[in-house]
mmCIF file with all atom_site columns, C-alpha atoms in Angstrom:
data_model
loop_
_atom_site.group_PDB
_atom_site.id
_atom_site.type_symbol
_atom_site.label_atom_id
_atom_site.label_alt_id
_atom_site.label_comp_id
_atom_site.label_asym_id
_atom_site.label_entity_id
_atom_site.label_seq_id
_atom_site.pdbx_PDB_ins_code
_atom_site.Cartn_x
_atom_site.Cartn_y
_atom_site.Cartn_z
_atom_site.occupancy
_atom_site.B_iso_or_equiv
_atom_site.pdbx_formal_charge
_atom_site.auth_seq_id
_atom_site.auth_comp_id
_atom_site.auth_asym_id
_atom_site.auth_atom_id
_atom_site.pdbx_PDB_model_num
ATOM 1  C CA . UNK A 1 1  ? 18.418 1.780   -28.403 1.00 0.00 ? 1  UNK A CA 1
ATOM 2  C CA . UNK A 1 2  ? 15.348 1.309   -25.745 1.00 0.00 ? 2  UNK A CA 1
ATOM 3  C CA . UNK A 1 3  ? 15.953 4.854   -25.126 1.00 0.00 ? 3  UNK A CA 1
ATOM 4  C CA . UNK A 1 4  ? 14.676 5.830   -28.369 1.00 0.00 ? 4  UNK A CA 1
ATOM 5  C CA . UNK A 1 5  ? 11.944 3.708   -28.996 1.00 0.00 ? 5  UNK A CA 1
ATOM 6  C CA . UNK A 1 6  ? 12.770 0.472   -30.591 1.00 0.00 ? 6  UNK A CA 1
ATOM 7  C CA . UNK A 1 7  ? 10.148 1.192   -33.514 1.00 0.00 ? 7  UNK A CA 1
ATOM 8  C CA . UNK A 1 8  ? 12.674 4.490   -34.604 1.00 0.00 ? 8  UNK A CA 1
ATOM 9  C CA . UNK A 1 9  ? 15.292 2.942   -35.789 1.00 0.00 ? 9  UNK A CA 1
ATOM 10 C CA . UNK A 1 10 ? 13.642 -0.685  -36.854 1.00 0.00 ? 10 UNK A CA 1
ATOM 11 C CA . UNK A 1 11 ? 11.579 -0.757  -40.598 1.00 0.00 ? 11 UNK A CA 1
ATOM 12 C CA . UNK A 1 12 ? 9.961  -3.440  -39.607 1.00 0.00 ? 12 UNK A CA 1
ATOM 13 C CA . UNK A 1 13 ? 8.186  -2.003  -36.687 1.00 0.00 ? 13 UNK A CA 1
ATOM 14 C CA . UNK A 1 14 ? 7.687  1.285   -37.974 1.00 0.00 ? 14 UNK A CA 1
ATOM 15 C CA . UNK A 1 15 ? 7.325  3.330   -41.424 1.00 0.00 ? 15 UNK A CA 1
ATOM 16 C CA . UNK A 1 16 ? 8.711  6.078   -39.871 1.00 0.00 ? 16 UNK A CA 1
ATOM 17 C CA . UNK A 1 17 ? 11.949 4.407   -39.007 1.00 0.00 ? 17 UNK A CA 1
ATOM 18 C CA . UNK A 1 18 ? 15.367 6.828   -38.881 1.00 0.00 ? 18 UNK A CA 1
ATOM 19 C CA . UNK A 1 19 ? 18.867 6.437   -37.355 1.00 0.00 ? 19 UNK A CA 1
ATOM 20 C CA . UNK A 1 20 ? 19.582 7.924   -34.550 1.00 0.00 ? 20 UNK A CA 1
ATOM 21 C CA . UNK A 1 21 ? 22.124 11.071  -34.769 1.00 0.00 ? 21 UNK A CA 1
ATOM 22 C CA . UNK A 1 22 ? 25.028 11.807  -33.420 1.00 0.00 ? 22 UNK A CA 1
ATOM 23 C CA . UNK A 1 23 ? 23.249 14.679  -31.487 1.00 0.00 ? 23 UNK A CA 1
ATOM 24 C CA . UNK A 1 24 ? 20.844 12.304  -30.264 1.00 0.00 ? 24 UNK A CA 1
ATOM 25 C CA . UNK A 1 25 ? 23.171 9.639   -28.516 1.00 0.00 ? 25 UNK A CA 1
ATOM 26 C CA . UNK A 1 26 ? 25.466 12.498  -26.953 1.00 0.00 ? 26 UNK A CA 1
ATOM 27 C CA . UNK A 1 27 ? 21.950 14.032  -25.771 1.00 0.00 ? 27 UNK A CA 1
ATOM 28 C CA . UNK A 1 28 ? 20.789 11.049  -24.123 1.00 0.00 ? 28 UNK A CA 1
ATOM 29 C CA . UNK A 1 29 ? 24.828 10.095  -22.928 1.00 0.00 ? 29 UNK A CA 1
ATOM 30 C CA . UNK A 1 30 ? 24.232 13.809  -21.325 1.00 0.00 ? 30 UNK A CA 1
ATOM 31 C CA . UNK A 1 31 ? 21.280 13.185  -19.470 1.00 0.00 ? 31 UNK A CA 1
ATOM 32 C CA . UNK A 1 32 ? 22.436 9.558   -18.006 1.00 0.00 ? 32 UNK A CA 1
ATOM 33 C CA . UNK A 1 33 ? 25.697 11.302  -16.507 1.00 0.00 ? 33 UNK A CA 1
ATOM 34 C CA . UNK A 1 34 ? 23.395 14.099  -15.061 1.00 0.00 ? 34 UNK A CA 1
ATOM 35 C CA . UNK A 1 35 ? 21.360 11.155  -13.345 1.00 0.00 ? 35 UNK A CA 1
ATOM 36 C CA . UNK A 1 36 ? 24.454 9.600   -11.789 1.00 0.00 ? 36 UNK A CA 1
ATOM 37 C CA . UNK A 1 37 ? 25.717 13.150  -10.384 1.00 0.00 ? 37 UNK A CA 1
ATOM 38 C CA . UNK A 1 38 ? 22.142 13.694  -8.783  1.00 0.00 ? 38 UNK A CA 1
ATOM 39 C CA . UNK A 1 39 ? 21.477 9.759   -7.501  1.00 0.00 ? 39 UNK A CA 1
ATOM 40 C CA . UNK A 1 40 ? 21.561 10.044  -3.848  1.00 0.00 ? 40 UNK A CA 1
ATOM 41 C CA . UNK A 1 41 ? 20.714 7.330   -0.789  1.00 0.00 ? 41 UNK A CA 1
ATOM 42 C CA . UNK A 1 42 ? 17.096 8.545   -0.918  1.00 0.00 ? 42 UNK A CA 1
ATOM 43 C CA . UNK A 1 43 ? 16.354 7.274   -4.540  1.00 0.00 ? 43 UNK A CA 1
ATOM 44 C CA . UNK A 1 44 ? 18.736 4.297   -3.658  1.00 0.00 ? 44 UNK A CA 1
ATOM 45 C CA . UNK A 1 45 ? 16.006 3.321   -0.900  1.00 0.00 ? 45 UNK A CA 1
ATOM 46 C CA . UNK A 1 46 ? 13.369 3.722   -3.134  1.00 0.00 ? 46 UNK A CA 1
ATOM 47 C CA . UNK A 1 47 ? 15.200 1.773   -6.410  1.00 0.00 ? 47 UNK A CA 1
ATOM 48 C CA . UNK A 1 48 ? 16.346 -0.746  -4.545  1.00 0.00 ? 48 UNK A CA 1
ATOM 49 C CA . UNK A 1 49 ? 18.097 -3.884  -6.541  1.00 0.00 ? 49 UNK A CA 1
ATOM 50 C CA . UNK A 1 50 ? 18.853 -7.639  -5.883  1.00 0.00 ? 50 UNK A CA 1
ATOM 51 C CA . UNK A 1 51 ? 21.787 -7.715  -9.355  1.00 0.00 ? 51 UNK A CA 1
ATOM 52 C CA . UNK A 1 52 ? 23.868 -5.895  -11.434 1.00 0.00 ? 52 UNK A CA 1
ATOM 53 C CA . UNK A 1 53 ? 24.981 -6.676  -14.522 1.00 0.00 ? 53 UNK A CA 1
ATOM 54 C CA . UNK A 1 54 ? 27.931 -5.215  -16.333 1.00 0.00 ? 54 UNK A CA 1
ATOM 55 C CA . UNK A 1 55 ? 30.347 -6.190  -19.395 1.00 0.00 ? 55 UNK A CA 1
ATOM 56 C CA . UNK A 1 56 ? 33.285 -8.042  -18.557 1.00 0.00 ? 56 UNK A CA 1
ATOM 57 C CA . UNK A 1 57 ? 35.504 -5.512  -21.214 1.00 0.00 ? 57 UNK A CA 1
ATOM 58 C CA . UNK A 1 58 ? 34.155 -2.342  -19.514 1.00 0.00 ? 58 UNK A CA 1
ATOM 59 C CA . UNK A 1 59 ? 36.231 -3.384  -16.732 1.00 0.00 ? 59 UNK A CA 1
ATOM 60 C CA . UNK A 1 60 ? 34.893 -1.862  -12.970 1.00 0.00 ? 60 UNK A CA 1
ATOM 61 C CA . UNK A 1 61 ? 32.147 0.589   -14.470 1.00 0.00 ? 61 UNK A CA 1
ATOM 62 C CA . UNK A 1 62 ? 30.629 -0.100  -10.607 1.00 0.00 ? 62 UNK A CA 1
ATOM 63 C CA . UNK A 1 63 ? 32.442 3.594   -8.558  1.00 0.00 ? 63 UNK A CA 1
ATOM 64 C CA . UNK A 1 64 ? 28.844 4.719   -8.355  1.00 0.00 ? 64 UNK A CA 1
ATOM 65 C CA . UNK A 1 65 ? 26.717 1.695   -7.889  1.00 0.00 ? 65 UNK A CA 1
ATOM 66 C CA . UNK A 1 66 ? 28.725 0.799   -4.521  1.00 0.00 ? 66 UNK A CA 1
ATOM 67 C CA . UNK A 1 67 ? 28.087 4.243   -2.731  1.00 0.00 ? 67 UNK A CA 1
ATOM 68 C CA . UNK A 1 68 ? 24.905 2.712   -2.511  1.00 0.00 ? 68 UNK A CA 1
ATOM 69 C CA . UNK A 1 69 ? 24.929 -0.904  -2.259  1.00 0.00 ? 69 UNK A CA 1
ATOM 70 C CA . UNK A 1 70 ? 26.976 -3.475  -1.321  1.00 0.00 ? 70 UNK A CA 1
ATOM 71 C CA . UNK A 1 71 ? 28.490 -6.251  -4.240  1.00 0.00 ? 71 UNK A CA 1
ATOM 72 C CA . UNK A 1 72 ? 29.250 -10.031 -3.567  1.00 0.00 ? 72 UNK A CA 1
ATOM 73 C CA . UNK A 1 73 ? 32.572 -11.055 -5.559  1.00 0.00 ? 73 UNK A CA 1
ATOM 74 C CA . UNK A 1 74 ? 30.414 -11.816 -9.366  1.00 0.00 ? 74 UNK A CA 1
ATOM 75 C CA . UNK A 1 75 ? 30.079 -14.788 -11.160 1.00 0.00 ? 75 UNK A CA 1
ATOM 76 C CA . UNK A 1 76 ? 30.881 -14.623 -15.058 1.00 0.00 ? 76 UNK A CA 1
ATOM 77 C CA . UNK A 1 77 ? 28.373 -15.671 -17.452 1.00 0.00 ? 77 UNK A CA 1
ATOM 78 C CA . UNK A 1 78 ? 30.334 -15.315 -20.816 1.00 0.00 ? 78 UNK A CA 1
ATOM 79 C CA . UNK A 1 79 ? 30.826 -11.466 -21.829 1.00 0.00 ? 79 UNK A CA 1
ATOM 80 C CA . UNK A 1 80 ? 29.054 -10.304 -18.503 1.00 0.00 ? 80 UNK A CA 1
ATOM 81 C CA . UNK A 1 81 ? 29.503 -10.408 -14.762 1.00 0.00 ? 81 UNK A CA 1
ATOM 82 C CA . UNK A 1 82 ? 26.521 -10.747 -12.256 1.00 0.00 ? 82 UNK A CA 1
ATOM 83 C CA . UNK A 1 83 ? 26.411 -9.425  -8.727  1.00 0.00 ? 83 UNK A CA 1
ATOM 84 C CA . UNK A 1 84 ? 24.692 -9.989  -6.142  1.00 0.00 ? 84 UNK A CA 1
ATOM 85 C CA . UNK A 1 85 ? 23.743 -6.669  -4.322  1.00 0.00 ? 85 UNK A CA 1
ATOM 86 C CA . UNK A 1 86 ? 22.212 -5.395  -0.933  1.00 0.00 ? 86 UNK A CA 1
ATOM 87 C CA . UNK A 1 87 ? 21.612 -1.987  0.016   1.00 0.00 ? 87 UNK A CA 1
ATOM 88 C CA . UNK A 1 88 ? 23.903 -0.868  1.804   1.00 0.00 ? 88 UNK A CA 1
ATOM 89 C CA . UNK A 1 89 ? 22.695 0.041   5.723   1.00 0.00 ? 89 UNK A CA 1
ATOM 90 C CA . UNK A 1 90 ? 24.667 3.104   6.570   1.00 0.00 ? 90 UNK A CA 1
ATOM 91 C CA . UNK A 1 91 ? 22.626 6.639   6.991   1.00 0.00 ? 91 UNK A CA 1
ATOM 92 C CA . UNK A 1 92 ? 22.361 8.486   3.847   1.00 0.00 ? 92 UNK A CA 1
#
């Protein structure tokens, strides 16, 4: 909900407070998958990461993430799994 601005959604931090649509969430779902298409090795260099975190459930959500950088094996830490990452050193 960070992508929205947690005072639009929260009464307590806003008057103004509304829930999100339907159209909003499939707006901002559109967007994200446009990012991932367009990432390339240049924005890697300049983003780069020591973790990643994902969600156990979503099983290996990680196809795009290891174009770019490589993953140690994970530890679990209840619901989630932590990696380790490096960039990877091949030319982009």
């Amino acid at each position: 909900m960070a992508l929205f601005g947690w005072d639009r959604f929260n009464a307590t931090l806003s008057a103004d407070a509304r829930p999100l649509t339907v159209a909003e969430i499939e707006d901002e779902v559109e967007r994200f998958e446009r990012f991932i298409e367009a990432f390339s090795g240049a924005e890697a260099v300049e983003h780069v990461f020591a973790y990643v975190v994902v969600r156990i459930a979503d099983g290996d959500p990680l196809t795009n993430v290891q174009k770019w950088y490589e993953l140690d094996e994970g530890e679990d830490h209840g619901h989630y799994r932590l990696y380790s990452s490096r960039l990877r050193t091949t030319e982009f």
